[in-house]
Amino acid sequence: LCWGILILVIIGVIGIADAQELPHPYTDDEVIITYYETDSPFGPPLDAFLLWHNVCWEAFILLNPNIDIAQPIPYGAPIRLPKNQPCYQYDERGFQIWSEGPHGKGVPPRLKFYENGQWLDEPYYSTDVVYVYRQKLLDMKPPSMPTAQQIADLYKVCVDDLLAENYLLQLGDAYRLNEIISMDIFIPDDLPSCPATISQEMVDGFDFDAYIMIDTDFDILELSRTYNVCPEAFIMDYNIGKRYGIDTGANLKAIYIPKDEPPCYNEQGQRLIYFDADNQRLDTPVYSDLPVYITQPNQTLPQIAEEQGVCLVDLLRVNQFADLPLPFSIELFIPPARPCPADVVPVEMTSISLTTLSILTNVCIDTLARLNPHLVRYTNNSERTRPVYWRTAFNEPYWILTTQEECYYQYQSQLRPSIYDIEREFNVCYEEFIMSLWDQYDRFYREIPPSIVVYIPKNAPACYNEQGQRLIYKDAVFNYLEAERGNKPISLGYSDMRVYHSQLSDSLYDISKQFNVCVRDLLMVNPLLRRYLPQGHPVFIPNVRPCYDPDTGKQWIYEDNAGNPLSEPILSEYLVHYGEPVPFYLEYFYNVCLNRILDATEHAKFERLEHYRGYIIPTDRPPCFDKNWQKAEYVCYDQPIGYERVYQPNTTMTFSVDGKYCYDFKDPNTVIWYQNKPYQVFSRADKSFSITQGLVAWCFGGSLDDLRAITWSEEFRQIHPVNYYIAIAPLPTRDCYLTNPSVLDGKLVHTVDEGETLHQIAQKYHVPHLLIAWTNELPAPYTVWAGQKLIIPQGIYTEDLLWLAGLAILWLVLM
């Protein structure tokens, strides 16, 4: 009988294992391949990526069995997604899964892949799905990332039945399921009912039944004496909130006192101590021989140190940097009296940022963190290591320990260098710099003004070694504002990759062609370039297979449509960026406007894009940015370019004789042909157009009325927005200062004031007004406009004798 039972158990286990085996439900034609790309050095959570693409987690797991979903996916990693299989059936209103709605139980119909402990041959859309984060988990205190058992308790179903309907729940804590996966849970109506079993059990083993909850105004010291439990063992609701995510603004007076904690004071009067000499929480508290001092409300630590005759440094350390003064009394341990150490200095500060403290004290962040463990941000279980009375409010003074050893060079220059100039000057990588009041992205694009101080660590390793190799940093996080710096940059040693310092006009595509590597390969090893390419930035050139054929310049393709390696690479007809970066940044990668990229991708007949996600880059289009990376204002004739202005063949307007090309409105040489006459876009942003319109009309060979009619005609308003500072004018027929400022060189010039007449100007310079009109070719009735520049003739106007004779006769007539 026993052997029979054992055989049945083995068969049952084998059956369960068979049921858990991942099926292969997709053919190659049902799969699309992409490369995981993001603009962040670390990448977004995979959950957000799948939600964006409306792909179910189960589908991703089935198609990518070799990817560990518990680990960050490397940038550029190939992934497979189902084609034309949306996870959620959204309605026409764009229903979102985290909002309440008309479908099922608050979530739109979702594909179900797993049922009754079995993978389905064909998934189907089910309305039995609920979104757990939107539910009230039985007033769980605090609301938390629920376990499978808690979800089962919430819906009063058996946990085994719940797991049989939800494969993702079976992955468990090994995959940090509750942190990385959207909690879509299938709860069919026919699941058997089960009573809740551990509805009051909290995550991480916290059990409210083991605590006494006090909701009172009693002070901490009085509660400690009443229950003979040290305050270090108390848990206040804000501590739980930091640990578990409860709203910190709710019920701040609630205190949880453990029932089974040893007495705070033993029969000998010794008090429990909860921290060791290194300020680390003891696994088990021990009774201490140190005397205990009861503070007075609002008493400061220096006052206590002087009163007790002890070193302030020791007083801080033995009491976990108790944040005095406080409005109530607490207990402090009094350390043995001794001289204060010479290498450690107590300093009172107000900032709560380690980065800012490091700058203000000129002490390295690592040293500050070592000397002041209370400043290090606690996570997970260590959150409860602080005493219950610990407090640091923003901009309130508190004590820290520092050293006399200086950490930084302070660099401040009037020459407005770039961050890369400083890197080369000090041979310290910019990843090590800290800058005051400087945005982490601005440092890439602007010269550093004199108001900015750059702090350069003295102990930083050389950025470039004697062989010219540069340090490479992994997972470098930068935040130079008034906040924590995040993870300290981690140097991985000197890289064997070549380093190229970018020029102002470079795009990533320019660099990729120069070194024959694909843009995506550059992005994989240069994560901070996934937005823009700043001038002078050190760009690592990866040692990878060639991207372009040197003879034709075309792109090599190394995998077939199913992602399998080809025995021999083939040349692509198009330049393609395989993968899915933030589309907006493609403009900067390739210097091609996004609308042209999207249009080329939409209209190209390229079979490979049926199986791969990517974008065709139309390199035959004009650049999107000028040499200073300012976006060009293009208009195009007879080109389908998406949401830009388009001029179809039936228009009477072109931008060349045959009308084939795009033109930049910012280019003063842009010519528009209309009825076989050339026109140009004329900017009046300098106000010359608005204050000298008559002269403009004369300069361009027409009347003022003609100029206004052209500017506001329906035909021309197609090509420019209704903008007071943009106008259309015929090409100049005269040499005037508006189109040729050099005509004023060496001349006496008068600028007409408001209300001034030609006669008044003539009297000012003692020159006949007709002579001024003649010199400036002013048409009758010789009207002038405010702001107009007039050449005032002086002495001999020309060396031509005939001209002088005519001028003399005119003078006699006028006299």
mmCIF file of N, CA, C and O in Angstrom, residues 726-796:
data_model
loop_
_atom_site.group_PDB
_atom_site.id
_atom_site.type_symbol
_atom_site.label_atom_id
_atom_site.label_comp_id
_atom_site.label_asym_id
_atom_site.label_seq_id
_atom_site.Cartn_x
_atom_site.Cartn_y
_atom_site.Cartn_z
ATOM 1 N N ILE A 726 6.949 87.410 -40.314
ATOM 2 C CA ILE A 726 7.306 86.681 -41.528
ATOM 3 C C ILE A 726 6.475 87.234 -42.672
ATOM 4 O O ILE A 726 5.277 87.450 -42.530
ATOM 5 N N ALA A 727 7.114 87.480 -43.789
ATOM 6 C CA ALA A 727 6.394 88.004 -44.947
ATOM 7 C C ALA A 727 7.012 87.422 -46.203
ATOM 8 O O ALA A 727 8.105 86.877 -46.189
ATOM 9 N N ILE A 728 6.265 87.549 -47.296
ATOM 10 C CA ILE A 728 6.735 87.123 -48.607
ATOM 11 C C ILE A 728 6.952 88.370 -49.451
ATOM 12 O O ILE A 728 6.096 89.262 -49.471
ATOM 13 N N ALA A 729 8.078 88.430 -50.107
ATOM 14 C CA ALA A 729 8.363 89.605 -50.943
ATOM 15 C C ALA A 729 9.064 89.146 -52.206
ATOM 16 O O ALA A 729 9.769 88.128 -52.209
ATOM 17 N N PRO A 730 8.893 89.888 -53.296
ATOM 18 C CA PRO A 730 9.640 89.551 -54.512
ATOM 19 C C PRO A 730 11.126 89.785 -54.298
ATOM 20 O O PRO A 730 11.530 90.528 -53.396
ATOM 21 N N LEU A 731 11.927 89.135 -55.097
ATOM 22 C CA LEU A 731 13.364 89.350 -54.995
ATOM 23 C C LEU A 731 13.688 90.821 -55.260
ATOM 24 O O LEU A 731 13.044 91.467 -56.103
ATOM 25 N N PRO A 732 14.673 91.393 -54.571
ATOM 26 C CA PRO A 732 14.998 92.816 -54.755
ATOM 27 C C PRO A 732 15.412 93.113 -56.195
ATOM 28 O O PRO A 732 16.094 92.324 -56.844
ATOM 29 N N THR A 733 14.996 94.278 -56.663
ATOM 30 C CA THR A 733 15.429 94.741 -57.979
ATOM 31 C C THR A 733 16.381 95.918 -57.856
ATOM 32 O O THR A 733 16.880 96.416 -58.868
ATOM 33 N N ARG A 734 16.588 96.405 -56.639
ATOM 34 C CA ARG A 734 17.493 97.530 -56.402
ATOM 35 C C ARG A 734 18.507 97.140 -55.329
ATOM 36 O O ARG A 734 18.255 96.284 -54.502
ATOM 37 N N ASP A 735 19.598 97.873 -55.349
ATOM 38 C CA ASP A 735 20.625 97.661 -54.336
ATOM 39 C C ASP A 735 20.340 98.597 -53.175
ATOM 40 O O ASP A 735 20.640 99.789 -53.226
ATOM 41 N N CYS A 736 19.713 98.048 -52.116
ATOM 42 C CA CYS A 736 19.365 98.868 -50.964
ATOM 43 C C CYS A 736 19.897 98.219 -49.693
ATOM 44 O O CYS A 736 20.250 97.049 -49.681
ATOM 45 N N TYR A 737 19.916 98.993 -48.630
ATOM 46 C CA TYR A 737 20.580 98.497 -47.430
ATOM 47 C C TYR A 737 19.848 97.330 -46.776
ATOM 48 O O TYR A 737 20.426 96.590 -46.002
ATOM 49 N N LEU A 738 18.566 97.137 -47.090
ATOM 50 C CA LEU A 738 17.853 96.001 -46.505
ATOM 51 C C LEU A 738 18.424 94.678 -46.999
ATOM 52 O O LEU A 738 18.432 93.689 -46.284
ATOM 53 N N THR A 739 18.866 94.645 -48.232
ATOM 54 C CA THR A 739 19.408 93.405 -48.793
ATOM 55 C C THR A 739 20.920 93.465 -48.933
ATOM 56 O O THR A 739 21.565 92.436 -49.088
ATOM 57 N N ASN A 740 21.482 94.670 -48.887
ATOM 58 C CA ASN A 740 22.931 94.818 -48.997
ATOM 59 C C ASN A 740 23.374 95.928 -48.048
ATOM 60 O O ASN A 740 23.541 97.079 -48.459
ATOM 61 N N PRO A 741 23.569 95.608 -46.768
ATOM 62 C CA PRO A 741 23.920 96.648 -45.789
ATOM 63 C C PRO A 741 25.199 97.382 -46.122
ATOM 64 O O PRO A 741 25.415 98.494 -45.641
ATOM 65 N N SER A 742 26.061 96.807 -46.963
ATOM 66 C CA SER A 742 27.350 97.439 -47.254
ATOM 67 C C SER A 742 27.198 98.740 -48.028
ATOM 68 O O SER A 742 28.155 99.523 -48.123
ATOM 69 N N VAL A 743 26.007 98.992 -48.595
ATOM 70 C CA VAL A 743 25.840 100.240 -49.343
ATOM 71 C C VAL A 743 25.959 101.458 -48.429
ATOM 72 O O VAL A 743 26.135 102.587 -48.900
ATOM 73 N N LEU A 744 25.839 101.266 -47.109
ATOM 74 C CA LEU A 744 25.944 102.363 -46.154
ATOM 75 C C LEU A 744 27.371 102.575 -45.675
ATOM 76 O O LEU A 744 27.624 103.541 -44.934
ATOM 77 N N ASP A 745 28.309 101.687 -46.036
ATOM 78 C CA ASP A 745 29.682 101.792 -45.548
ATOM 79 C C ASP A 745 30.297 103.131 -45.965
ATOM 80 O O ASP A 745 30.250 103.522 -47.147
ATOM 81 N N GLY A 746 30.884 103.841 -45.013
ATOM 82 C CA GLY A 746 31.589 105.090 -45.292
ATOM 83 C C GLY A 746 30.696 106.271 -45.568
ATOM 84 O O GLY A 746 31.178 107.349 -45.922
ATOM 85 N N LYS A 747 29.393 106.117 -45.443
ATOM 86 C CA LYS A 747 28.448 107.190 -45.742
ATOM 87 C C LYS A 747 27.958 107.832 -44.440
ATOM 88 O O LYS A 747 27.946 107.194 -43.376
ATOM 89 N N LEU A 748 27.590 109.104 -44.534
ATOM 90 C CA LEU A 748 26.893 109.749 -43.435
ATOM 91 C C LEU A 748 25.436 109.326 -43.510
ATOM 92 O O LEU A 748 24.753 109.586 -44.514
ATOM 93 N N VAL A 749 24.954 108.658 -42.463
ATOM 94 C CA VAL A 749 23.622 108.055 -42.483
ATOM 95 C C VAL A 749 22.772 108.691 -41.397
ATOM 96 O O VAL A 749 23.223 108.865 -40.253
ATOM 97 N N HIS A 750 21.559 109.024 -41.742
ATOM 98 C CA HIS A 750 20.599 109.543 -40.782
ATOM 99 C C HIS A 750 19.433 108.558 -40.668
ATOM 100 O O HIS A 750 18.853 108.140 -41.673
ATOM 101 N N THR A 751 19.063 108.230 -39.432
ATOM 102 C CA THR A 751 17.911 107.365 -39.183
ATOM 103 C C THR A 751 16.722 108.248 -38.840
ATOM 104 O O THR A 751 16.778 109.050 -37.896
ATOM 105 N N VAL A 752 15.671 108.101 -39.595
ATOM 106 C CA VAL A 752 14.505 108.978 -39.460
ATOM 107 C C VAL A 752 13.803 108.723 -38.149
ATOM 108 O O VAL A 752 13.512 107.561 -37.795
ATOM 109 N N ASP A 753 13.533 109.805 -37.388
ATOM 110 C CA ASP A 753 12.778 109.706 -36.144
ATOM 111 C C ASP A 753 11.293 109.777 -36.418
ATOM 112 O O ASP A 753 10.855 110.202 -37.506
ATOM 113 N N GLU A 754 10.514 109.386 -35.429
ATOM 114 C CA GLU A 754 9.059 109.428 -35.546
ATOM 115 C C GLU A 754 8.603 110.873 -35.762
ATOM 116 O O GLU A 754 8.976 111.790 -35.014
ATOM 117 N N GLY A 755 7.806 111.114 -36.837
ATOM 118 C CA GLY A 755 7.264 112.433 -37.124
ATOM 119 C C GLY A 755 8.195 113.349 -37.888
ATOM 120 O O GLY A 755 7.814 114.484 -38.224
ATOM 121 N N GLU A 756 9.386 112.926 -38.163
ATOM 122 C CA GLU A 756 10.365 113.757 -38.850
ATOM 123 C C GLU A 756 10.069 113.769 -40.354
ATOM 124 O O GLU A 756 9.697 112.753 -40.940
ATOM 125 N N THR A 757 10.265 114.950 -40.985
ATOM 126 C CA THR A 757 10.029 115.081 -42.430
ATOM 127 C C THR A 757 11.358 115.239 -43.149
ATOM 128 O O THR A 757 12.396 115.534 -42.546
ATOM 129 N N LEU A 758 11.299 115.079 -44.489
ATOM 130 C CA LEU A 758 12.512 115.212 -45.287
ATOM 131 C C LEU A 758 13.037 116.643 -45.226
ATOM 132 O O LEU A 758 14.262 116.874 -45.217
ATOM 133 N N HIS A 759 12.149 117.633 -45.183
ATOM 134 C CA HIS A 759 12.570 119.028 -45.103
ATOM 135 C C HIS A 759 13.314 119.290 -43.792
ATOM 136 O O HIS A 759 14.335 119.988 -43.772
ATOM 137 N N GLN A 760 12.825 118.761 -42.700
ATOM 138 C CA GLN A 760 13.498 118.952 -41.416
ATOM 139 C C GLN A 760 14.888 118.336 -41.425
ATOM 140 O O GLN A 760 15.842 118.897 -40.887
ATOM 141 N N ILE A 761 15.001 117.161 -42.046
ATOM 142 C CA ILE A 761 16.301 116.490 -42.127
ATOM 143 C C ILE A 761 17.259 117.305 -42.980
ATOM 144 O O ILE A 761 18.445 117.480 -42.644
ATOM 145 N N ALA A 762 16.728 117.851 -44.100
ATOM 146 C CA ALA A 762 17.577 118.651 -44.982
ATOM 147 C C ALA A 762 18.104 119.877 -44.257
ATOM 148 O O ALA A 762 19.280 120.260 -44.398
ATOM 149 N N GLN A 763 17.247 120.563 -43.465
ATOM 150 C CA GLN A 763 17.682 121.740 -42.721
ATOM 151 C C GLN A 763 18.729 121.377 -41.679
ATOM 152 O O GLN A 763 19.663 122.145 -41.434
ATOM 153 N N LYS A 764 18.605 120.187 -41.066
ATOM 154 C CA LYS A 764 19.564 119.763 -40.039
ATOM 155 C C LYS A 764 20.963 119.623 -40.614
ATOM 156 O O LYS A 764 21.949 119.972 -39.970
ATOM 157 N N TYR A 765 21.038 119.119 -41.849
ATOM 158 C CA TYR A 765 22.357 118.876 -42.437
ATOM 159 C C TYR A 765 22.741 119.950 -43.470
ATOM 160 O O TYR A 765 23.797 119.827 -44.114
ATOM 161 N N HIS A 766 21.868 120.972 -43.633
ATOM 162 C CA HIS A 766 22.145 122.060 -44.581
ATOM 163 C C HIS A 766 22.359 121.523 -45.987
ATOM 164 O O HIS A 766 23.280 121.926 -46.691
ATOM 165 N N VAL A 767 21.469 120.593 -46.369
ATOM 166 C CA VAL A 767 21.523 119.969 -47.694
ATOM 167 C C VAL A 767 20.117 120.054 -48.282
ATOM 168 O O VAL A 767 19.124 119.789 -47.585
ATOM 169 N N PRO A 768 19.971 120.463 -49.537
ATOM 170 C CA PRO A 768 18.622 120.526 -50.136
ATOM 171 C C PRO A 768 17.925 119.165 -50.048
ATOM 172 O O PRO A 768 18.528 118.124 -50.269
ATOM 173 N N HIS A 769 16.626 119.233 -49.741
ATOM 174 C CA HIS A 769 15.888 117.982 -49.553
ATOM 175 C C HIS A 769 15.807 117.182 -50.843
ATOM 176 O O HIS A 769 15.788 115.952 -50.830
ATOM 177 N N LEU A 770 15.760 117.881 -52.007
ATOM 178 C CA LEU A 770 15.716 117.147 -53.264
ATOM 179 C C LEU A 770 17.016 116.391 -53.507
ATOM 180 O O LEU A 770 17.025 115.311 -54.107
ATOM 181 N N LEU A 771 18.124 116.938 -53.023
ATOM 182 C CA LEU A 771 19.392 116.258 -53.183
ATOM 183 C C LEU A 771 19.426 114.963 -52.352
ATOM 184 O O LEU A 771 19.933 113.939 -52.799
ATOM 185 N N ILE A 772 18.844 115.036 -51.129
ATOM 186 C CA ILE A 772 18.757 113.827 -50.300
ATOM 187 C C ILE A 772 17.856 112.801 -50.975
ATOM 188 O O ILE A 772 18.172 111.597 -51.017
ATOM 189 N N ALA A 773 16.706 113.280 -51.523
ATOM 190 C CA ALA A 773 15.807 112.354 -52.215
ATOM 191 C C ALA A 773 16.488 111.743 -53.427
ATOM 192 O O ALA A 773 16.329 110.548 -53.724
ATOM 193 N N TRP A 774 17.228 112.549 -54.142
ATOM 194 C CA TRP A 774 17.923 112.083 -55.339
ATOM 195 C C TRP A 774 18.976 111.050 -54.949
ATOM 196 O O TRP A 774 19.105 109.995 -55.559
ATOM 197 N N THR A 775 19.751 111.358 -53.905
ATOM 198 C CA THR A 775 20.806 110.435 -53.471
ATOM 199 C C THR A 775 20.237 109.084 -53.059
ATOM 200 O O THR A 775 20.838 108.032 -53.311
ATOM 201 N N ASN A 776 19.073 109.097 -52.401
ATOM 202 C CA ASN A 776 18.482 107.849 -51.905
ATOM 203 C C ASN A 776 17.436 107.280 -52.852
ATOM 204 O O ASN A 776 16.732 106.336 -52.492
ATOM 205 N N GLU A 777 17.303 107.882 -54.038
ATOM 206 C CA GLU A 777 16.361 107.413 -55.055
ATOM 207 C C GLU A 777 14.948 107.304 -54.499
ATOM 208 O O GLU A 777 14.245 106.307 -54.728
ATOM 209 N N LEU A 778 14.543 108.281 -53.714
ATOM 210 C CA LEU A 778 13.200 108.262 -53.145
ATOM 211 C C LEU A 778 12.197 108.687 -54.199
ATOM 212 O O LEU A 778 12.364 109.739 -54.841
ATOM 213 N N PRO A 779 11.124 107.944 -54.407
ATOM 214 C CA PRO A 779 10.100 108.343 -55.372
ATOM 215 C C PRO A 779 9.245 109.468 -54.799
ATOM 216 O O PRO A 779 9.099 109.611 -53.588
ATOM 217 N N ALA A 780 8.721 110.301 -55.687
ATOM 218 C CA ALA A 780 7.798 111.347 -55.252
ATOM 219 C C ALA A 780 6.581 110.679 -54.620
ATOM 220 O O ALA A 780 6.193 109.572 -55.013
ATOM 221 N N PRO A 781 5.999 111.288 -53.590
ATOM 222 C CA PRO A 781 6.218 112.647 -53.065
ATOM 223 C C PRO A 781 7.286 112.697 -51.981
ATOM 224 O O PRO A 781 7.151 113.502 -51.040
ATOM 225 N N TYR A 782 8.299 111.878 -52.035
ATOM 226 C CA TYR A 782 9.454 111.939 -51.154
ATOM 227 C C TYR A 782 9.081 111.730 -49.678
ATOM 228 O O TYR A 782 9.584 112.412 -48.790
ATOM 229 N N THR A 783 8.192 110.781 -49.453
ATOM 230 C CA THR A 783 7.793 110.472 -48.079
ATOM 231 C C THR A 783 8.874 109.617 -47.412
ATOM 232 O O THR A 783 9.455 108.724 -48.029
ATOM 233 N N VAL A 784 9.103 109.899 -46.115
ATOM 234 C CA VAL A 784 10.058 109.082 -45.344
ATOM 235 C C VAL A 784 9.309 108.436 -44.181
ATOM 236 O O VAL A 784 8.234 108.885 -43.793
ATOM 237 N N TRP A 785 9.926 107.378 -43.613
ATOM 238 C CA TRP A 785 9.291 106.614 -42.537
ATOM 239 C C TRP A 785 10.223 106.525 -41.340
ATOM 240 O O TRP A 785 11.455 106.481 -41.494
ATOM 241 N N ALA A 786 9.635 106.492 -40.176
ATOM 242 C CA ALA A 786 10.446 106.376 -38.960
ATOM 243 C C ALA A 786 11.286 105.108 -39.023
ATOM 244 O O ALA A 786 10.794 104.033 -39.348
ATOM 245 N N GLY A 787 12.552 105.260 -38.738
ATOM 246 C CA GLY A 787 13.461 104.129 -38.786
ATOM 247 C C GLY A 787 14.185 103.983 -40.099
ATOM 248 O O GLY A 787 15.146 103.209 -40.203
ATOM 249 N N GLN A 788 13.763 104.702 -41.112
ATOM 250 C CA GLN A 788 14.416 104.617 -42.415
ATOM 251 C C GLN A 788 15.813 105.234 -42.336
ATOM 252 O O GLN A 788 16.038 106.242 -41.670
ATOM 253 N N LYS A 789 16.759 104.609 -43.002
ATOM 254 C CA LYS A 789 18.127 105.107 -43.047
ATOM 255 C C LYS A 789 18.319 105.886 -44.354
ATOM 256 O O LYS A 789 18.083 105.349 -45.438
ATOM 257 N N LEU A 790 18.760 107.141 -44.232
ATOM 258 C CA LEU A 790 18.975 108.004 -45.383
ATOM 259 C C LEU A 790 20.450 108.361 -45.486
ATOM 260 O O LEU A 790 21.090 108.721 -44.475
ATOM 261 N N ILE A 791 20.990 108.277 -46.694
ATOM 262 C CA ILE A 791 22.367 108.698 -46.947
ATOM 263 C C ILE A 791 22.365 110.211 -47.146
ATOM 264 O O ILE A 791 21.613 110.739 -47.988
ATOM 265 N N ILE A 792 23.190 110.913 -46.381
ATOM 266 C CA ILE A 792 23.274 112.364 -46.486
ATOM 267 C C ILE A 792 24.503 112.696 -47.332
ATOM 268 O O ILE A 792 25.646 112.387 -46.947
ATOM 269 N N PRO A 793 24.311 113.293 -48.491
ATOM 270 C CA PRO A 793 25.458 113.624 -49.351
ATOM 271 C C PRO A 793 26.356 114.661 -48.683
ATOM 272 O O PRO A 793 25.868 115.597 -48.040
ATOM 273 N N GLN A 794 27.697 114.479 -48.841
ATOM 274 C CA GLN A 794 28.664 115.380 -48.244
ATOM 275 C C GLN A 794 29.683 115.790 -49.293
ATOM 276 O O GLN A 794 30.225 114.929 -49.985
ATOM 277 N N GLY A 795 30.015 117.049 -49.379
ATOM 278 C CA GLY A 795 31.072 117.526 -50.255
ATOM 279 C C GLY A 795 30.893 117.025 -51.673
ATOM 280 O O GLY A 795 29.800 117.037 -52.224
ATOM 281 N N ILE A 796 32.006 116.602 -52.239
ATOM 282 C CA ILE A 796 31.968 116.063 -53.591
ATOM 283 C C ILE A 796 31.401 114.648 -53.507
ATOM 284 O O ILE A 796 32.000 113.769 -52.885
#
